[in-house]
Amino acid sequence: MCSQIFDSLPEAVGYLTEQVLKIKKILGTLHAQPSSSTNRLIDIEEASALIQKAKPTIYALVRKGFLPACKRGKKLYFYERERHEWIEKGRRGHNTPTSSDEMLSQIQSLVRHKPKSLKYL
């Protein structure tokens, strides 16, 4: 029995070698293909070109919390996938209705100057 296994050993090694070469070939083709993932970091210039807004507008949208961003030091970074989602979210007729409390909090966050209280006589 041991001699039968020993006799088939070169065939088994040859088979395994072929399989490893096939796997290497597949991995090589996968590595050579460009990544279809749009989850890469982009800077403010690329984000400006992508959403077609000026840099000051983008800074204002980030400051108000409408545009998600990552800040490291003095630079803003964005995920390309999030920019596409943000653009799609603004499509008319496709927005999900929000509650009145959420609408009220959004409106209040946009008010720069709070009205003075009325003094009653």
mmCIF file with all atom_site columns, C-alpha atoms in Angstrom:
data_model
loop_
_atom_site.group_PDB
_atom_site.id
_atom_site.type_symbol
_atom_site.label_atom_id
_atom_site.label_alt_id
_atom_site.label_comp_id
_atom_site.label_asym_id
_atom_site.label_entity_id
_atom_site.label_seq_id
_atom_site.pdbx_PDB_ins_code
_atom_site.Cartn_x
_atom_site.Cartn_y
_atom_site.Cartn_z
_atom_site.occupancy
_atom_site.B_iso_or_equiv
_atom_site.pdbx_formal_charge
_atom_site.auth_seq_id
_atom_site.auth_comp_id
_atom_site.auth_asym_id
_atom_site.auth_atom_id
_atom_site.pdbx_PDB_model_num
ATOM 1   C CA . MET A 1 1   ? 0.000   0.000  0.000   1.00 0.00 ? 1   MET A CA 1
ATOM 2   C CA . CYS A 1 2   ? 2.805   2.360  0.853   1.00 0.00 ? 2   CYS A CA 1
ATOM 3   C CA . SER A 1 3   ? 4.461   1.697  -2.485  1.00 0.00 ? 3   SER A CA 1
ATOM 4   C CA . GLN A 1 4   ? 1.261   2.638  -4.362  1.00 0.00 ? 4   GLN A CA 1
ATOM 5   C CA . ILE A 1 5   ? 1.174   6.038  -2.663  1.00 0.00 ? 5   ILE A CA 1
ATOM 6   C CA . PHE A 1 6   ? 4.883   6.531  -3.319  1.00 0.00 ? 6   PHE A CA 1
ATOM 7   C CA . ASP A 1 7   ? 4.449   5.640  -6.985  1.00 0.00 ? 7   ASP A CA 1
ATOM 8   C CA . SER A 1 8   ? 1.642   8.191  -7.478  1.00 0.00 ? 8   SER A CA 1
ATOM 9   C CA . LEU A 1 9   ? 3.540   10.952 -5.668  1.00 0.00 ? 9   LEU A CA 1
ATOM 10  C CA . PRO A 1 10  ? 5.115   12.533 -8.807  1.00 0.00 ? 10  PRO A CA 1
ATOM 11  C CA . GLU A 1 11  ? 1.681   12.731 -10.468 1.00 0.00 ? 11  GLU A CA 1
ATOM 12  C CA . ALA A 1 12  ? 0.209   14.386 -7.372  1.00 0.00 ? 12  ALA A CA 1
ATOM 13  C CA . VAL A 1 13  ? 3.042   16.909 -7.213  1.00 0.00 ? 13  VAL A CA 1
ATOM 14  C CA . GLY A 1 14  ? 2.603   17.673 -10.918 1.00 0.00 ? 14  GLY A CA 1
ATOM 15  C CA . TYR A 1 15  ? -1.146  18.171 -10.432 1.00 0.00 ? 15  TYR A CA 1
ATOM 16  C CA . LEU A 1 16  ? -0.587  20.500 -7.461  1.00 0.00 ? 16  LEU A CA 1
ATOM 17  C CA . THR A 1 17  ? 1.993   22.480 -9.434  1.00 0.00 ? 17  THR A CA 1
ATOM 18  C CA . GLU A 1 18  ? -0.496  22.973 -12.276 1.00 0.00 ? 18  GLU A CA 1
ATOM 19  C CA . GLN A 1 19  ? -3.160  24.140 -9.825  1.00 0.00 ? 19  GLN A CA 1
ATOM 20  C CA . VAL A 1 20  ? -0.776  26.639 -8.208  1.00 0.00 ? 20  VAL A CA 1
ATOM 21  C CA . LEU A 1 21  ? 0.142   28.030 -11.634 1.00 0.00 ? 21  LEU A CA 1
ATOM 22  C CA . LYS A 1 22  ? -3.555  28.437 -12.505 1.00 0.00 ? 22  LYS A CA 1
ATOM 23  C CA . ILE A 1 23  ? -4.185  30.263 -9.224  1.00 0.00 ? 23  ILE A CA 1
ATOM 24  C CA . LYS A 1 24  ? -1.215  32.573 -9.871  1.00 0.00 ? 24  LYS A CA 1
ATOM 25  C CA . LYS A 1 25  ? -2.524  33.325 -13.347 1.00 0.00 ? 25  LYS A CA 1
ATOM 26  C CA . ILE A 1 26  ? -5.998  34.170 -12.009 1.00 0.00 ? 26  ILE A CA 1
ATOM 27  C CA . LEU A 1 27  ? -4.545  36.387 -9.277  1.00 0.00 ? 27  LEU A CA 1
ATOM 28  C CA . GLY A 1 28  ? -2.365  38.136 -11.842 1.00 0.00 ? 28  GLY A CA 1
ATOM 29  C CA . THR A 1 29  ? -5.354  38.993 -14.022 1.00 0.00 ? 29  THR A CA 1
ATOM 30  C CA . LEU A 1 30  ? -7.356  40.190 -11.016 1.00 0.00 ? 30  LEU A CA 1
ATOM 31  C CA . HIS A 1 31  ? -4.493  42.368 -9.838  1.00 0.00 ? 31  HIS A CA 1
ATOM 32  C CA . ALA A 1 32  ? -3.986  43.846 -13.304 1.00 0.00 ? 32  ALA A CA 1
ATOM 33  C CA . GLN A 1 33  ? -7.635  44.939 -13.626 1.00 0.00 ? 33  GLN A CA 1
ATOM 34  C CA . PRO A 1 34  ? -8.375  48.456 -12.389 1.00 0.00 ? 34  PRO A CA 1
ATOM 35  C CA . SER A 1 35  ? -10.418 48.585 -9.247  1.00 0.00 ? 35  SER A CA 1
ATOM 36  C CA . SER A 1 36  ? -14.070 49.273 -9.957  1.00 0.00 ? 36  SER A CA 1
ATOM 37  C CA . SER A 1 37  ? -14.539 50.447 -6.402  1.00 0.00 ? 37  SER A CA 1
ATOM 38  C CA . THR A 1 38  ? -15.147 54.177 -6.132  1.00 0.00 ? 38  THR A CA 1
ATOM 39  C CA . ASN A 1 39  ? -14.306 54.180 -2.455  1.00 0.00 ? 39  ASN A CA 1
ATOM 40  C CA . ARG A 1 40  ? -11.084 56.128 -2.864  1.00 0.00 ? 40  ARG A CA 1
ATOM 41  C CA . LEU A 1 41  ? -10.101 59.327 -1.120  1.00 0.00 ? 41  LEU A CA 1
ATOM 42  C CA . ILE A 1 42  ? -10.169 62.532 -3.118  1.00 0.00 ? 42  ILE A CA 1
ATOM 43  C CA . ASP A 1 43  ? -9.092  66.033 -2.176  1.00 0.00 ? 43  ASP A CA 1
ATOM 44  C CA . ILE A 1 44  ? -10.996 69.308 -2.387  1.00 0.00 ? 44  ILE A CA 1
ATOM 45  C CA . GLU A 1 45  ? -9.970  69.982 -6.005  1.00 0.00 ? 45  GLU A CA 1
ATOM 46  C CA . GLU A 1 46  ? -11.249 66.616 -7.238  1.00 0.00 ? 46  GLU A CA 1
ATOM 47  C CA . ALA A 1 47  ? -14.419 66.958 -5.163  1.00 0.00 ? 47  ALA A CA 1
ATOM 48  C CA . SER A 1 48  ? -14.965 70.418 -6.616  1.00 0.00 ? 48  SER A CA 1
ATOM 49  C CA . ALA A 1 49  ? -14.667 69.059 -10.145 1.00 0.00 ? 49  ALA A CA 1
ATOM 50  C CA . LEU A 1 50  ? -16.827 66.025 -9.349  1.00 0.00 ? 50  LEU A CA 1
ATOM 51  C CA . ILE A 1 51  ? -19.823 67.880 -7.931  1.00 0.00 ? 51  ILE A CA 1
ATOM 52  C CA . GLN A 1 52  ? -19.205 71.049 -9.971  1.00 0.00 ? 52  GLN A CA 1
ATOM 53  C CA . LYS A 1 53  ? -19.194 73.441 -7.035  1.00 0.00 ? 53  LYS A CA 1
ATOM 54  C CA . ALA A 1 54  ? -16.641 76.067 -6.068  1.00 0.00 ? 54  ALA A CA 1
ATOM 55  C CA . LYS A 1 55  ? -14.244 75.393 -3.198  1.00 0.00 ? 55  LYS A CA 1
ATOM 56  C CA . PRO A 1 56  ? -15.834 77.959 -0.841  1.00 0.00 ? 56  PRO A CA 1
ATOM 57  C CA . THR A 1 57  ? -19.232 76.348 -1.471  1.00 0.00 ? 57  THR A CA 1
ATOM 58  C CA . ILE A 1 58  ? -17.836 72.936 -0.588  1.00 0.00 ? 58  ILE A CA 1
ATOM 59  C CA . TYR A 1 59  ? -16.257 74.311 2.599   1.00 0.00 ? 59  TYR A CA 1
ATOM 60  C CA . ALA A 1 60  ? -19.610 75.855 3.565   1.00 0.00 ? 60  ALA A CA 1
ATOM 61  C CA . LEU A 1 61  ? -21.509 72.615 2.893   1.00 0.00 ? 61  LEU A CA 1
ATOM 62  C CA . VAL A 1 62  ? -19.037 70.667 5.031   1.00 0.00 ? 62  VAL A CA 1
ATOM 63  C CA . ARG A 1 63  ? -19.225 73.237 7.840   1.00 0.00 ? 63  ARG A CA 1
ATOM 64  C CA . LYS A 1 64  ? -23.039 73.058 7.867   1.00 0.00 ? 64  LYS A CA 1
ATOM 65  C CA . GLY A 1 65  ? -22.930 69.261 7.891   1.00 0.00 ? 65  GLY A CA 1
ATOM 66  C CA . PHE A 1 66  ? -24.590 68.712 4.519   1.00 0.00 ? 66  PHE A CA 1
ATOM 67  C CA . LEU A 1 67  ? -21.520 67.208 2.876   1.00 0.00 ? 67  LEU A CA 1
ATOM 68  C CA . PRO A 1 68  ? -19.611 64.445 4.714   1.00 0.00 ? 68  PRO A CA 1
ATOM 69  C CA . ALA A 1 69  ? -15.835 64.838 4.805   1.00 0.00 ? 69  ALA A CA 1
ATOM 70  C CA . CYS A 1 70  ? -12.733 63.770 6.718   1.00 0.00 ? 70  CYS A CA 1
ATOM 71  C CA . LYS A 1 71  ? -10.338 66.404 7.995   1.00 0.00 ? 71  LYS A CA 1
ATOM 72  C CA . ARG A 1 72  ? -6.673  65.676 8.695   1.00 0.00 ? 72  ARG A CA 1
ATOM 73  C CA . GLY A 1 73  ? -4.738  68.750 9.672   1.00 0.00 ? 73  GLY A CA 1
ATOM 74  C CA . LYS A 1 74  ? -5.754  71.589 7.406   1.00 0.00 ? 74  LYS A CA 1
ATOM 75  C CA . LYS A 1 75  ? -6.952  69.419 4.521   1.00 0.00 ? 75  LYS A CA 1
ATOM 76  C CA . LEU A 1 76  ? -10.359 68.005 3.718   1.00 0.00 ? 76  LEU A CA 1
ATOM 77  C CA . TYR A 1 77  ? -10.681 64.567 2.187   1.00 0.00 ? 77  TYR A CA 1
ATOM 78  C CA . PHE A 1 78  ? -13.756 62.986 0.669   1.00 0.00 ? 78  PHE A CA 1
ATOM 79  C CA . TYR A 1 79  ? -14.760 59.497 -0.389  1.00 0.00 ? 79  TYR A CA 1
ATOM 80  C CA . GLU A 1 80  ? -15.737 59.432 -4.043  1.00 0.00 ? 80  GLU A CA 1
ATOM 81  C CA . ARG A 1 81  ? -18.577 56.972 -3.350  1.00 0.00 ? 81  ARG A CA 1
ATOM 82  C CA . GLU A 1 82  ? -20.072 59.363 -0.771  1.00 0.00 ? 82  GLU A CA 1
ATOM 83  C CA . ARG A 1 83  ? -20.000 62.217 -3.306  1.00 0.00 ? 83  ARG A CA 1
ATOM 84  C CA . HIS A 1 84  ? -22.005 60.120 -5.771  1.00 0.00 ? 84  HIS A CA 1
ATOM 85  C CA . GLU A 1 85  ? -24.478 59.180 -3.020  1.00 0.00 ? 85  GLU A CA 1
ATOM 86  C CA . TRP A 1 86  ? -24.787 62.852 -2.029  1.00 0.00 ? 86  TRP A CA 1
ATOM 87  C CA . ILE A 1 87  ? -25.570 63.810 -5.622  1.00 0.00 ? 87  ILE A CA 1
ATOM 88  C CA . GLU A 1 88  ? -28.143 60.995 -5.930  1.00 0.00 ? 88  GLU A CA 1
ATOM 89  C CA . LYS A 1 89  ? -29.761 61.994 -2.637  1.00 0.00 ? 89  LYS A CA 1
ATOM 90  C CA . GLY A 1 90  ? -30.489 65.462 -4.036  1.00 0.00 ? 90  GLY A CA 1
ATOM 91  C CA . ARG A 1 91  ? -32.519 64.054 -6.913  1.00 0.00 ? 91  ARG A CA 1
ATOM 92  C CA . ARG A 1 92  ? -36.032 65.486 -6.957  1.00 0.00 ? 92  ARG A CA 1
ATOM 93  C CA . GLY A 1 93  ? -38.894 63.080 -6.409  1.00 0.00 ? 93  GLY A CA 1
ATOM 94  C CA . HIS A 1 94  ? -36.631 60.457 -4.872  1.00 0.00 ? 94  HIS A CA 1
ATOM 95  C CA . ASN A 1 95  ? -36.153 61.923 -1.397  1.00 0.00 ? 95  ASN A CA 1
ATOM 96  C CA . THR A 1 96  ? -37.714 60.094 1.474   1.00 0.00 ? 96  THR A CA 1
ATOM 97  C CA . PRO A 1 97  ? -40.033 62.320 3.458   1.00 0.00 ? 97  PRO A CA 1
ATOM 98  C CA . THR A 1 98  ? -38.590 63.465 6.774   1.00 0.00 ? 98  THR A CA 1
ATOM 99  C CA . SER A 1 99  ? -40.493 64.092 9.959   1.00 0.00 ? 99  SER A CA 1
ATOM 100 C CA . SER A 1 100 ? -41.523 67.590 10.963  1.00 0.00 ? 100 SER A CA 1
ATOM 101 C CA . ASP A 1 101 ? -39.037 67.569 13.861  1.00 0.00 ? 101 ASP A CA 1
ATOM 102 C CA . GLU A 1 102 ? -36.160 66.855 11.474  1.00 0.00 ? 102 GLU A CA 1
ATOM 103 C CA . MET A 1 103 ? -37.323 69.636 9.138   1.00 0.00 ? 103 MET A CA 1
ATOM 104 C CA . LEU A 1 104 ? -37.584 72.068 12.056  1.00 0.00 ? 104 LEU A CA 1
ATOM 105 C CA . SER A 1 105 ? -34.098 71.229 13.315  1.00 0.00 ? 105 SER A CA 1
ATOM 106 C CA . GLN A 1 106 ? -32.664 71.700 9.796   1.00 0.00 ? 106 GLN A CA 1
ATOM 107 C CA . ILE A 1 107 ? -34.331 75.088 9.428   1.00 0.00 ? 107 ILE A CA 1
ATOM 108 C CA . GLN A 1 108 ? -33.161 76.191 12.878  1.00 0.00 ? 108 GLN A CA 1
ATOM 109 C CA . SER A 1 109 ? -29.589 75.141 12.137  1.00 0.00 ? 109 SER A CA 1
ATOM 110 C CA . LEU A 1 110 ? -29.566 77.372 9.047   1.00 0.00 ? 110 LEU A CA 1
ATOM 111 C CA . VAL A 1 111 ? -30.697 80.498 10.927  1.00 0.00 ? 111 VAL A CA 1
ATOM 112 C CA . ARG A 1 112 ? -27.609 82.601 11.589  1.00 0.00 ? 112 ARG A CA 1
ATOM 113 C CA . HIS A 1 113 ? -29.189 85.306 13.714  1.00 0.00 ? 113 HIS A CA 1
ATOM 114 C CA . LYS A 1 114 ? -31.707 84.276 16.283  1.00 0.00 ? 114 LYS A CA 1
ATOM 115 C CA . PRO A 1 115 ? -34.660 86.660 16.484  1.00 0.00 ? 115 PRO A CA 1
ATOM 116 C CA . LYS A 1 116 ? -34.812 88.885 19.524  1.00 0.00 ? 116 LYS A CA 1
ATOM 117 C CA . SER A 1 117 ? -37.500 88.014 21.978  1.00 0.00 ? 117 SER A CA 1
ATOM 118 C CA . LEU A 1 118 ? -40.546 90.254 21.925  1.00 0.00 ? 118 LEU A CA 1
ATOM 119 C CA . LYS A 1 119 ? -41.106 92.327 25.002  1.00 0.00 ? 119 LYS A CA 1
ATOM 120 C CA . TYR A 1 120 ? -44.719 92.502 25.931  1.00 0.00 ? 120 TYR A CA 1
ATOM 121 C CA . LEU A 1 121 ? -46.019 95.570 27.687  1.00 0.00 ? 121 LEU A CA 1
#
